[in-house]
Coordinates of C-alpha atoms in Angstrom, one line a residue:
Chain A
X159 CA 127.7 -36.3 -32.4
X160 CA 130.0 -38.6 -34.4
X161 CA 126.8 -40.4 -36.2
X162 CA 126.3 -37.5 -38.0
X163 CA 127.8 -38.5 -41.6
X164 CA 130.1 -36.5 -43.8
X165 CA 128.5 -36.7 -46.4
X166 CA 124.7 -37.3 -47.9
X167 CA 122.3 -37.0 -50.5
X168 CA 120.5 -34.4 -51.9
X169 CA 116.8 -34.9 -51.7
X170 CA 114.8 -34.1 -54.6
X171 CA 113.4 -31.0 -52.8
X172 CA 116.7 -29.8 -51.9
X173 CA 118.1 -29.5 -55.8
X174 CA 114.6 -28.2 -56.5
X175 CA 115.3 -25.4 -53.8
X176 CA 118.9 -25.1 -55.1
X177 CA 117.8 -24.6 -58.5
X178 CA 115.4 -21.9 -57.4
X179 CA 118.0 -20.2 -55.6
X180 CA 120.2 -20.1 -58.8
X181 CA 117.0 -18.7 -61.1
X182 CA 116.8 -16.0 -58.0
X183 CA 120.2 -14.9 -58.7
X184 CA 120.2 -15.0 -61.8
X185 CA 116.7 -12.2 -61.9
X186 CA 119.8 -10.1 -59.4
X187 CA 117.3 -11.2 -56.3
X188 CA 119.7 -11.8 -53.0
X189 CA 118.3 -16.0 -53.6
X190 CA 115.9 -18.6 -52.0
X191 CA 116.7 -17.5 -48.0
X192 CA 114.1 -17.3 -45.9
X193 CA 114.0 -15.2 -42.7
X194 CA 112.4 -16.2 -39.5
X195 CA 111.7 -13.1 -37.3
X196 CA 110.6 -13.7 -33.6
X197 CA 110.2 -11.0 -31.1
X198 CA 110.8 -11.9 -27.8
X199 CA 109.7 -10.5 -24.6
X200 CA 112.2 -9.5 -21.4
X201 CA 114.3 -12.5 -20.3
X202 CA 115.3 -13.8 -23.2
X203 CA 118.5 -15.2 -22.6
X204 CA 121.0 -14.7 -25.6
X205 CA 123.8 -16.2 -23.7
X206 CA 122.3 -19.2 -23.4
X207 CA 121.1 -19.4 -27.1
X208 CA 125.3 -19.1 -28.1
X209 CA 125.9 -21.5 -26.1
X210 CA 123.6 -23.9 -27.2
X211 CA 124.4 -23.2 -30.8
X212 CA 128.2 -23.7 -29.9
X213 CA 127.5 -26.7 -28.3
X214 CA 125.2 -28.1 -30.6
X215 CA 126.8 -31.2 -32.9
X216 CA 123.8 -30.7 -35.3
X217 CA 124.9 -26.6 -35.6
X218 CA 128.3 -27.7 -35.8
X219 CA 127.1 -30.2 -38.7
X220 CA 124.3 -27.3 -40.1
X221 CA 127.4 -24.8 -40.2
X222 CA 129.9 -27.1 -42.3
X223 CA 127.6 -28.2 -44.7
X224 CA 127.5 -27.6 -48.5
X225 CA 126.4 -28.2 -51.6
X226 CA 128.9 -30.7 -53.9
X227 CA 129.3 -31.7 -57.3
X228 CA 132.0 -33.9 -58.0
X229 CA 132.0 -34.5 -62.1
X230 CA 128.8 -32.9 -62.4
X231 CA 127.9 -34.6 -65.9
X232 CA 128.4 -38.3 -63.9
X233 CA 127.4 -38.0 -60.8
X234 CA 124.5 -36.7 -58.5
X235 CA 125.3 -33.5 -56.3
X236 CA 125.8 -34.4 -52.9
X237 CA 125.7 -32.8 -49.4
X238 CA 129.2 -32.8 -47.9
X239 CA 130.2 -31.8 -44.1
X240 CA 133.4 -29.9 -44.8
X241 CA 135.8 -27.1 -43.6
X242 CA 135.7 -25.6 -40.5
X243 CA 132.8 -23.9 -39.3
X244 CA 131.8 -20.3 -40.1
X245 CA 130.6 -18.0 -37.5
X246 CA 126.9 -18.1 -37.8
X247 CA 125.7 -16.5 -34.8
X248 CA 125.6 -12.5 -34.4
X249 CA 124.0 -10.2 -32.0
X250 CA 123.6 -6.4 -32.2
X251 CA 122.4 -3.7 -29.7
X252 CA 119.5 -1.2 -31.2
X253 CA 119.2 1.4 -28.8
X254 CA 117.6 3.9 -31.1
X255 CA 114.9 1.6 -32.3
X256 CA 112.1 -0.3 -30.4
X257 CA 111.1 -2.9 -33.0
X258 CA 111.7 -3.3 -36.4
X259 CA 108.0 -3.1 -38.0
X260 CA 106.7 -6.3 -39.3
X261 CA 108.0 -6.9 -43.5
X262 CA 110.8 -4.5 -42.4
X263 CA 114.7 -6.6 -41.9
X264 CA 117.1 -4.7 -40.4
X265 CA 119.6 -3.6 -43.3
X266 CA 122.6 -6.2 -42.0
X267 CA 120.1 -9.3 -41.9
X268 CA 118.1 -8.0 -45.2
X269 CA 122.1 -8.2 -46.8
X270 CA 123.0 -11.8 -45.8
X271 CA 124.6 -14.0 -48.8
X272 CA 123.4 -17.3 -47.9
X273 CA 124.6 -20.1 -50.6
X274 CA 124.0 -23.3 -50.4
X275 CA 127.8 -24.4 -52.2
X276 CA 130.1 -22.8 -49.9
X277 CA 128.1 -21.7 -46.6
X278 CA 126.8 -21.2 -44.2
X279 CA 123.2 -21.9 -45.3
X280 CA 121.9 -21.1 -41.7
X281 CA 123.0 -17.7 -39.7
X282 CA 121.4 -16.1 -36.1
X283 CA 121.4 -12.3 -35.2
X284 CA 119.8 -11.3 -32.2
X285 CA 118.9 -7.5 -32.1
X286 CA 118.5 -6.0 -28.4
X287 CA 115.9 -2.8 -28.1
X288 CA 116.0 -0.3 -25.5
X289 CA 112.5 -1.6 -24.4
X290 CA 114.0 -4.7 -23.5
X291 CA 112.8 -6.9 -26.0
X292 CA 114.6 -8.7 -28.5
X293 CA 114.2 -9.9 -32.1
X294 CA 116.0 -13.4 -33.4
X295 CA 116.4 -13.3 -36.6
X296 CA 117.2 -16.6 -38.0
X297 CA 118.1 -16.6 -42.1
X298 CA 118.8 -19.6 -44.0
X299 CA 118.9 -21.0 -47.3
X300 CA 115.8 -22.6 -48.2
X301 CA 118.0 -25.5 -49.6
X302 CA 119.1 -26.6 -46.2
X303 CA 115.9 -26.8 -44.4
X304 CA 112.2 -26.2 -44.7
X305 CA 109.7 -24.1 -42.5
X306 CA 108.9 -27.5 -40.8
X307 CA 112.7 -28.2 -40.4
X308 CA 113.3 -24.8 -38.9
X309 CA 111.1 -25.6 -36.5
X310 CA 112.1 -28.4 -35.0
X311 CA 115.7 -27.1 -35.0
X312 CA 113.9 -24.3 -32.7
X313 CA 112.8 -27.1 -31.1
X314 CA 116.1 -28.8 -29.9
X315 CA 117.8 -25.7 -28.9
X316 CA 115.2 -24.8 -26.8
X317 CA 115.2 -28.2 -24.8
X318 CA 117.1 -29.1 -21.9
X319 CA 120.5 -30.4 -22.2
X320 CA 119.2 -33.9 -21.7
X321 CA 117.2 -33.8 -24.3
X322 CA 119.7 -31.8 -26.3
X323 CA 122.4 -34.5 -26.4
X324 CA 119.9 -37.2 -27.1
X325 CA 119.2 -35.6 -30.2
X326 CA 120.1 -38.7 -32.9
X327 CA 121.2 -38.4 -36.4
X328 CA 117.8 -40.2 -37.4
X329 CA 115.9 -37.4 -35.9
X330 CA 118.0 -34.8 -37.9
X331 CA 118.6 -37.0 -41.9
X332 CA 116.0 -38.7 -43.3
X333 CA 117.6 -42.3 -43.6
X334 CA 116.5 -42.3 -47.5
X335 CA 119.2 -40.1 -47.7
X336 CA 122.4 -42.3 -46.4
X337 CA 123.9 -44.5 -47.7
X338 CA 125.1 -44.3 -51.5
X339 CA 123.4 -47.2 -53.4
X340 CA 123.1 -45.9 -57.0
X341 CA 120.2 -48.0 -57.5
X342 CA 118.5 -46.1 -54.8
X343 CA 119.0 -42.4 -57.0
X344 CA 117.4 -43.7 -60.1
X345 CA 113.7 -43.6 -59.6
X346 CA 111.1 -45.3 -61.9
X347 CA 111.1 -42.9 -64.7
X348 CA 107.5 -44.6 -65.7
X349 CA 106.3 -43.3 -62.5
X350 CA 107.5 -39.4 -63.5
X351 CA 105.9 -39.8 -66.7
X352 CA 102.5 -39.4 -65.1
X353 CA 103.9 -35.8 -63.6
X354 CA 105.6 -34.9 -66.4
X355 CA 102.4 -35.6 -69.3
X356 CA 100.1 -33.4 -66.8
X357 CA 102.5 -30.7 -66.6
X358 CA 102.9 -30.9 -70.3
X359 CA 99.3 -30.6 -70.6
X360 CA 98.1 -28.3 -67.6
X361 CA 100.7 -25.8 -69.1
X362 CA 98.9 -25.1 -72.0
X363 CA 97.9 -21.4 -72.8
X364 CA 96.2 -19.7 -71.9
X365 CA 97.8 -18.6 -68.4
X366 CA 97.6 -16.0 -66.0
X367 CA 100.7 -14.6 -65.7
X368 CA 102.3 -11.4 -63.4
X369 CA 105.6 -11.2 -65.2
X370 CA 105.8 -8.3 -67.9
X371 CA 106.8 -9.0 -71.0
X372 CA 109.6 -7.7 -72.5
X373 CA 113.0 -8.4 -70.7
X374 CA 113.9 -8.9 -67.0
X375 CA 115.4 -5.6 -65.7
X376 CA 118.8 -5.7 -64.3
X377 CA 117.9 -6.3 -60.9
X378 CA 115.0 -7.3 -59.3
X379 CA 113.6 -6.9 -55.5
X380 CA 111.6 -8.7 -53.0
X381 CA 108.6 -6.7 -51.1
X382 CA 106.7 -8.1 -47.7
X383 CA 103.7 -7.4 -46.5
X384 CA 102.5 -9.1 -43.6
X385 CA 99.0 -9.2 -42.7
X386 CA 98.2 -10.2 -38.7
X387 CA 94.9 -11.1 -37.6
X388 CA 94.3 -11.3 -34.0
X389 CA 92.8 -13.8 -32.1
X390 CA 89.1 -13.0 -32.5
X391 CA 89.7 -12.8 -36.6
X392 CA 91.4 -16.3 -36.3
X393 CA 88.7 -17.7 -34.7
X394 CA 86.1 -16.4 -37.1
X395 CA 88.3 -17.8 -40.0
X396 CA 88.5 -21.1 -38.3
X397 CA 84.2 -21.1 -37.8
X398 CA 84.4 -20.0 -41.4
X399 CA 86.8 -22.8 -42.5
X400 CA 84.3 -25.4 -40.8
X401 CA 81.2 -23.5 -42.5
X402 CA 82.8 -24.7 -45.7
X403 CA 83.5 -28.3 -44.0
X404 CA 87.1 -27.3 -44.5
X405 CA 88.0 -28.2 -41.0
X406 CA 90.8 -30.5 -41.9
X407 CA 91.1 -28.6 -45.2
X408 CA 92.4 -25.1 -43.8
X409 CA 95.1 -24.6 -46.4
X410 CA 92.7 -25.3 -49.0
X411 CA 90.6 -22.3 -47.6
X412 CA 93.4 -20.1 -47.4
X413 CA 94.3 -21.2 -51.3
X414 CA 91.1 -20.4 -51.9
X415 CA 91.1 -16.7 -50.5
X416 CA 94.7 -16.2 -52.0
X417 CA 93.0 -16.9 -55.3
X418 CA 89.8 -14.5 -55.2
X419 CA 92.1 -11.8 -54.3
X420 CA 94.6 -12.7 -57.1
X421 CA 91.4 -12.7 -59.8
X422 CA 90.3 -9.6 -58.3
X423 CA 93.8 -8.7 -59.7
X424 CA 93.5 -10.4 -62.9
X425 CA 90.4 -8.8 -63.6
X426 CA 91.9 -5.1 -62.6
X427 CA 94.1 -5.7 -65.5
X428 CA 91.9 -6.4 -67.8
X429 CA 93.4 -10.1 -68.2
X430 CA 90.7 -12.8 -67.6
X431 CA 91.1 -15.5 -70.4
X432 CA 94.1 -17.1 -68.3
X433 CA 93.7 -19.9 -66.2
X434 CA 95.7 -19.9 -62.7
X435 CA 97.8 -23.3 -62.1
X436 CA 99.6 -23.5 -58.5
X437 CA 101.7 -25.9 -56.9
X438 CA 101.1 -26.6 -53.3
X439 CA 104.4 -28.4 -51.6
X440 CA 102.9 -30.5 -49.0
X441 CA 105.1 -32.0 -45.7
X442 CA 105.8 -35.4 -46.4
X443 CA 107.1 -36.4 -42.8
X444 CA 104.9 -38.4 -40.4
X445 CA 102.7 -36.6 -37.9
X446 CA 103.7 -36.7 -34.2
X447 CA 107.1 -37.0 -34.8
X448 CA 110.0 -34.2 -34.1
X449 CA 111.7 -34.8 -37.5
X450 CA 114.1 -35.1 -39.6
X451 CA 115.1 -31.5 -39.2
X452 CA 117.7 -31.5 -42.1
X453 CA 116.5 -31.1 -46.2
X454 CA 113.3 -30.2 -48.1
X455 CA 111.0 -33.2 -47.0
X456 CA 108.3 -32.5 -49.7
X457 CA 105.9 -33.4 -52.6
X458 CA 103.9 -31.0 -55.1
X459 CA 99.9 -30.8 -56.3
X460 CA 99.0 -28.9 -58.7
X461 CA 96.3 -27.7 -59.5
X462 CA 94.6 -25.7 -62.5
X463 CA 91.7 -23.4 -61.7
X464 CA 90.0 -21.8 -64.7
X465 CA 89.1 -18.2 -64.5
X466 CA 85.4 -19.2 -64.2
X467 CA 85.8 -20.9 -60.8
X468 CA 88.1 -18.2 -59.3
X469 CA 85.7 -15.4 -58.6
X470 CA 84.1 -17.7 -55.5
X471 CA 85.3 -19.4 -52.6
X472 CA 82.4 -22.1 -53.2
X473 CA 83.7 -22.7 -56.4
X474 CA 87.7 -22.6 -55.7
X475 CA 87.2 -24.9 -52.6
X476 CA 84.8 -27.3 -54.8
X477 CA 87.8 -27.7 -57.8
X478 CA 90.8 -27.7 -55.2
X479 CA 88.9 -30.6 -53.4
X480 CA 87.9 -32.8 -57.1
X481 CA 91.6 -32.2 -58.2
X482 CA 93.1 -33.2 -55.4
X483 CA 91.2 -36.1 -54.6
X484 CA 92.0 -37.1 -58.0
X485 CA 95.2 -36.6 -57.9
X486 CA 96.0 -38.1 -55.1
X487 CA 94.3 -41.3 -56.2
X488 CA 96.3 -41.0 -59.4
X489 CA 99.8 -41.3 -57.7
X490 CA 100.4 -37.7 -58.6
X491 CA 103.2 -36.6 -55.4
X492 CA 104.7 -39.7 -55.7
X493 CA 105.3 -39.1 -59.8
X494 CA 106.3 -35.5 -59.2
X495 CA 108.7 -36.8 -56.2
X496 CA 109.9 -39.6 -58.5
X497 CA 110.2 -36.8 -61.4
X498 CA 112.2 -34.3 -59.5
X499 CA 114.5 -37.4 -58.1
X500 CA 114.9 -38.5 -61.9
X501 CA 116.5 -34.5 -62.5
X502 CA 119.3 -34.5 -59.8
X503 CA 121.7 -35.9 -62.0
X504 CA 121.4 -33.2 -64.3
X505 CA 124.5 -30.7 -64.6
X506 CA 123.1 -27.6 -62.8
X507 CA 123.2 -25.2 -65.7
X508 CA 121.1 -27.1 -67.2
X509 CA 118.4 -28.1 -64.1
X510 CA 117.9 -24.9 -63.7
X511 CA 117.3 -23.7 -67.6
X512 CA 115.0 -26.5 -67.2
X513 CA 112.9 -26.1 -64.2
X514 CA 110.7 -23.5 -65.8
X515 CA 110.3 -25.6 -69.4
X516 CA 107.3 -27.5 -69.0
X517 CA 105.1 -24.1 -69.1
X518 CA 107.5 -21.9 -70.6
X519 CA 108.8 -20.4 -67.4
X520 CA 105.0 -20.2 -66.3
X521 CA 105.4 -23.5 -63.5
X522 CA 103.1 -21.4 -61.7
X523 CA 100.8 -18.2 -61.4
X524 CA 101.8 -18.0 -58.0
X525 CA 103.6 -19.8 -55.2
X526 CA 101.5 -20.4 -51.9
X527 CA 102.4 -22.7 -48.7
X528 CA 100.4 -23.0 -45.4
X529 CA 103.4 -23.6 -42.9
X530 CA 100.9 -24.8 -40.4
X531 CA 101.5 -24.3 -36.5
X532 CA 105.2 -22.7 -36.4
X533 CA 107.0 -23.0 -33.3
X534 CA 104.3 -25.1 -32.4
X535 CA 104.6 -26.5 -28.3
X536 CA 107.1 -23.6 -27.5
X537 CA 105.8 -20.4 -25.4
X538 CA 109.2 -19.3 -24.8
X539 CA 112.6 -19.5 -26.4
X540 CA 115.7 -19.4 -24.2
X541 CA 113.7 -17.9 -21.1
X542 CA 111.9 -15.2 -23.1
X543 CA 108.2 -15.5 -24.0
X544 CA 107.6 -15.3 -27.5
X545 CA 105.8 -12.4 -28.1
X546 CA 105.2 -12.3 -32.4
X547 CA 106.6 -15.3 -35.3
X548 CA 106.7 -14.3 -38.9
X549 CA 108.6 -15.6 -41.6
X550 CA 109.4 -13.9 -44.7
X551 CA 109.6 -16.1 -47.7
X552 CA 111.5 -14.7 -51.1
X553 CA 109.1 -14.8 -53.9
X554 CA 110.5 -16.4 -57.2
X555 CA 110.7 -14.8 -60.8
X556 CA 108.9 -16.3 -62.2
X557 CA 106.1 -16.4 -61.0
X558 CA 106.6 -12.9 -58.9
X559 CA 104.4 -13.4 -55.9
X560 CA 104.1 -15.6 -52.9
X561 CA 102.1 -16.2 -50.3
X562 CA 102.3 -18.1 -47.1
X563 CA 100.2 -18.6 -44.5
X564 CA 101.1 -19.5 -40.5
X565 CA 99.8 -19.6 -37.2
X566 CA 101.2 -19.2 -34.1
X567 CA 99.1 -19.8 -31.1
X568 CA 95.7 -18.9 -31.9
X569 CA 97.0 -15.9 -34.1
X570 CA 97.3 -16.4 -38.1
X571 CA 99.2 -14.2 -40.3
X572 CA 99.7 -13.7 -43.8
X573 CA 103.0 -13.0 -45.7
X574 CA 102.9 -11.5 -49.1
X575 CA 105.7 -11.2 -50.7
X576 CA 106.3 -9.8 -54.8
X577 CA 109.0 -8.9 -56.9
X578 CA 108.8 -5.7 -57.7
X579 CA 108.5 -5.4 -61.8
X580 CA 105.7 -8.5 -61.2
X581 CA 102.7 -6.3 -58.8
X582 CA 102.2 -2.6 -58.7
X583 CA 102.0 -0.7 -55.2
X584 CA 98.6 -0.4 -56.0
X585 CA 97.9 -3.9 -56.4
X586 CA 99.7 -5.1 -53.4
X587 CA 97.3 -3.1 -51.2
X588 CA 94.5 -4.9 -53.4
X589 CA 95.9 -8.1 -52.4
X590 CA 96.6 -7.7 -49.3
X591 CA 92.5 -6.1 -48.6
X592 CA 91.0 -9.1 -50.8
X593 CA 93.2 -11.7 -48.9
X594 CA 91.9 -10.4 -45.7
X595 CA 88.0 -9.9 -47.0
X596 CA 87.9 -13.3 -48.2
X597 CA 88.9 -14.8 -45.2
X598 CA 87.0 -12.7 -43.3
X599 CA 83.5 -11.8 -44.9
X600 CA 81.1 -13.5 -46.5
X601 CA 80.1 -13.7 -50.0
X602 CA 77.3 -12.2 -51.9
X603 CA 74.9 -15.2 -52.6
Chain B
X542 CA 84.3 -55.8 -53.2
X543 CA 81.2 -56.0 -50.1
X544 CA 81.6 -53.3 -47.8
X545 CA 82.4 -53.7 -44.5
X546 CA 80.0 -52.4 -42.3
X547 CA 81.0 -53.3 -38.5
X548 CA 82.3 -50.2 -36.6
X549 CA 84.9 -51.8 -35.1
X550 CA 87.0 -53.5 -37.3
X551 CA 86.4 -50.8 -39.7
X552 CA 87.9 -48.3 -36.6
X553 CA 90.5 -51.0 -36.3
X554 CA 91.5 -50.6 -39.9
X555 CA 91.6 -46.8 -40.3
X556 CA 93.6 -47.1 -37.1
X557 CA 96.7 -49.5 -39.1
X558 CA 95.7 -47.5 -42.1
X559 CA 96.8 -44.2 -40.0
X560 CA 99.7 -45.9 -38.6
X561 CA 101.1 -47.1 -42.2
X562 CA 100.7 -44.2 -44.0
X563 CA 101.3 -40.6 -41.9
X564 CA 101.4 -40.9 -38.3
X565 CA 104.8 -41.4 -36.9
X566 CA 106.1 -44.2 -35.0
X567 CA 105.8 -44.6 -31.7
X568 CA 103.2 -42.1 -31.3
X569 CA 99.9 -42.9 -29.3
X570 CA 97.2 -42.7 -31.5
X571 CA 93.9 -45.0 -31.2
X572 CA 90.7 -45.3 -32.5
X573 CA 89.7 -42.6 -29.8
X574 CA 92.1 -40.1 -30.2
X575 CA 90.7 -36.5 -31.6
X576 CA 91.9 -36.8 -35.2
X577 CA 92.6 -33.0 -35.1
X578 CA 95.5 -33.3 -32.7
X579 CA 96.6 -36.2 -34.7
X580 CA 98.0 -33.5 -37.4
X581 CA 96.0 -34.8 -40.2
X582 CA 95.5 -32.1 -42.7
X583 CA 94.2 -32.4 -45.9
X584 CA 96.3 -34.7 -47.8
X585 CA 96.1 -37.1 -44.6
X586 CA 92.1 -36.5 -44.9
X587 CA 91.8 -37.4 -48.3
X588 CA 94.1 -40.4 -48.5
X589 CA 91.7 -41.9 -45.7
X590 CA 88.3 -41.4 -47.5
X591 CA 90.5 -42.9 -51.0
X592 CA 91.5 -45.7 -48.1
X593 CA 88.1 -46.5 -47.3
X594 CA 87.0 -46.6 -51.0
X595 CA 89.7 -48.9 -51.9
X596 CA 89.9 -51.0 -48.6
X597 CA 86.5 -50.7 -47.6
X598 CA 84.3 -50.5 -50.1
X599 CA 83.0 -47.6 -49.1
X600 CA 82.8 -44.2 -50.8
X601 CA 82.4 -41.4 -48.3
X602 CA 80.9 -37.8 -50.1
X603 CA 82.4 -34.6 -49.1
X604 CA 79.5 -33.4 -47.2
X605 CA 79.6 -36.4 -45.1
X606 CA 83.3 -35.6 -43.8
X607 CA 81.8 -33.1 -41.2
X608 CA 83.6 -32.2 -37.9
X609 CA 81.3 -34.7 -35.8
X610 CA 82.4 -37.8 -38.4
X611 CA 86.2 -36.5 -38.3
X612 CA 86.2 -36.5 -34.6
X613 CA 88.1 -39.7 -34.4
X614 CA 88.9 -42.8 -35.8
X615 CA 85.2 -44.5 -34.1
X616 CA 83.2 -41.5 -35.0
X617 CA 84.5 -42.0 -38.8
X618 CA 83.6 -45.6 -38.8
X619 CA 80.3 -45.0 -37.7
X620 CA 79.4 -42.6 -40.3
X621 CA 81.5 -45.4 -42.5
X622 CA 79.5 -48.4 -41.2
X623 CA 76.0 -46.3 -41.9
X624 CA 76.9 -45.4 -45.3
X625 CA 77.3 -49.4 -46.2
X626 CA 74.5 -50.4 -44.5
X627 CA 72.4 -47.7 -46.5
X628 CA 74.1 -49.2 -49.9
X629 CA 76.3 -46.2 -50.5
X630 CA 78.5 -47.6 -54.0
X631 CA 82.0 -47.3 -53.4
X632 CA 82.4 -46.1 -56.9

């Protein structure tokens, strides 16, 4: 595809990412990649799948691309198209094994380096069992694409050749980010300050917190736990979701669950004073349509729930919906889009020390995301019927836990992941029974 | 600002409202289309009832933004159109 440009800008989202990769490594955590695990029945064809890749001008494209900073104190990093391609697709025979357990990466994906400044942010490994099924494991670098991205990159490999090569470079870059108008990178900095002042302000102590005090250990490590509820459970969270008149408001729901099983946490420790403040990314693409694939496409809420609110879903549902709505009316995503646009230019070193400032490293209590329908339309990939979809999502230190609910089909699961020195053993198996109660049971009146 | 209170130009309105602001171009979507496989989540939902305060006149209260009023764009109008004819503020 020779419309695909050499090079393009970051979007805000993407230095955001980048800079959370960099704090990652910096805690000795293998960075901000993500994993995609998809288990696939009998007939999955992997032959086809290489070839596709191989074939694909947006892999090609995907494969070369990097993160670069030409005079880093001048001018704004920039995605470059460079080199020649790395091999980014590998497939492995498992005879011994049937399926790797859900949380559990085989040892050769769990050890991928995947930087976003010299490539390749994106790599495939197909593991055949002896059972005949197969998992795809699909890593990449949370600065090259997001959940949504991912998915429609599914998408187009999975279509028909015809469809394949009619795949345009507006479907795969945002046009916002072509082109090289300097104008274009500096964004209102009156319409950050809004952001910026609530930040400020919404930062203030105290805070619930998970990290220790004391110093960072030498090296940290990410845990999983993935919770899947079946098709019955998901239909009683969905009645439940409407019960609440959170039909459209699922996410907010699942927050809300996240959030009683977190106080349940808070109060185990001992540690109730502390307010929780959490920033949801939300999708900032149009509905309906089957991009842009490439880049973070996304704006933050925040929101602050005092510890007062957090011990019922009525409660946390009836703040998430008054700060949003408020929010929203304020102009809040567009100030926090314009802010982090208003930060590329900053030398890295110094983005990064900064990312954390506003609340002292404590930008949130934890991270959560609702990745909504994943692999949404597709029942099979390359010929074989998709049998589970997970994703594993890195959490960051700070704040030392994430959690991200998805759905595929009619099934949701939950993903918990921690850093270790952040939640106990103990207190992972609380979350993971509150997150599941919450969403499932009702509350004592 | 007087509220609008006939159904069809206010169904008309969410409709370019819609359009504008999150659903993609060149995807079919009408005043009867279920809203629910229009991908509108919560941000979507909320920028709508702000929409219909600013544009409209007409506040819409959370218990009102049921699954029968958020079947579609007509079904929301009519719950829009009765709150203005019954004096709802928009503010």
């Amino acid at each position: 595809m020779s419309d695909l440009p050499r090079q393009i800008r970051l979007a805000a989202g993407d230095y955001f990412m980048h800079g959370q990769d960099c704090r990652m490594r910096q805690a000795g955590l293998p960075g901000n990649v993500c994993c995609a695990v998809i288990k696939l029945d009998r007939g999955f064809d992997v032959e086809r799948l290489r070839r596709r890749i191989a074939e694909s001008p947006i892999m090609d494209w995907l494969a070369r691309v990097r993160i670069f900073r030409p005079l880093p104190m001048l001018f704004p990093p920039l995605w470059r198209a460079t080199g020649k391609p790395k091999t980014i697709f590998f497939e492995h025979d498992d005879s011994n094994e049937v399926a790797a357990g859900p949380g559990c990466l085989p040892k050769m994906v769990a050890d991928r380096e995947l930087h976003a400044s010299h490539g390749p942010g994106l790599v495939f490994d197909v593991m055949r069992h002896a059972d005949g099924t197969s998992h795809l494991f699909i890593s990449w670098n949370h600065t090259h694409l997001d959940a949504r991205g991912l998915d429609f990159l599914l998408n187009h490999l999975n279509a028909d050749e015809t469809a394949q090569t009619a795949t345009k470079a507006p479907n795969f870059i945002n046009p916002k980010q072509l082109g090289s108008g300097l104008a274009g990178w500096w964004p209102n900095v009156k319409q950050a300050r809004g952001s910026v002042k609530w930040l400020h302000e919404s930062g203030d102590e105290p805070l619930f917190s998970l990290l220790p005090p004391g110093p960072r250990p030498a090296a940290c490590r990410n845990n999983y736990r993935v919770l899947n509820l079946t098709a019955e459970e998901t239909a009683r969270i969905d009645a439940r979701c409407q019960k609440f008149n959170c039909g459209f408001r699922r996410s907010h729901f699942y927050l809300a669950a996240s959030l009683r099983a977190l106080h349940n946490v808070a109060v185990q420790r001992g540690n109730t004073d502390g307010a929780y403040l959490i920033p949801v990314p939300h999708d900032t693409r149009k509905r309906g349509a089957n991009g842009p694939i490439f880049s973070n496409h996304l704006s933050i809420l925040f929101y602050r729930i005092e510890p007062k609110f957090a011990g019922r879903i009525t409660d946390i549902l009836g703040e998430l919906s008054r700060q949003m709505t408020d929010q929203i009316r304020d102009k809040f995503p567009e100030s926090c889009m314009a802010a982090l646009d208003m930060f590329k230019p900053l030398p890295l070193g110094f983005y990064v020390n900064h990312l954390g400032k506003p609340t002292r490293g404590k930008f949130a209590t934890f991270s959560f995301s609702d990745s909504g329908e994943t692999c949404a339309g597709m029942k099979d990939f390359s010929g074989g019927k998709i049998l589970e979809v997970t994703h594993l999502v890195p959490a960051w230190r700070p704040p030392g836990l994430m959690v991200v609910f998805l759905r595929f089909g009619n099934r949701l699961s939950v993903q918990i992941s921690w850093v270790d020195d952040c939640v106990t053993p103990a207190e992972a198996d609380s979350l993971e029974r509150d997150v599941r109660k919450a969403l499932l049971e009702e509350e004592p009146a | 600002m007087t509220p609008e209170k006939d159904p069809k130009i206010i169904a008309a309105k969410l409709c370019e409202f819609a359009h504008t602001n999150f659903v993609a171009e060149g995807v079919e979507f009408d005043e009867n289309s279920p809203l629910s496989q229009a991908g509108i989540d919560s941000f979507a939902l909320v920028e709508l009832v702000l929409f219909c305060e600013r544009g409209l006149g007409v506040r819409v209260p959370d218990s009102h933004l049921t699954g029968d009023n958020l079947a579609s764009m007509t079904s929301l109008a009519n719950c829009i159109a009765k709150l203005a004819l019954d004096g709802q503020p928009s503010t």
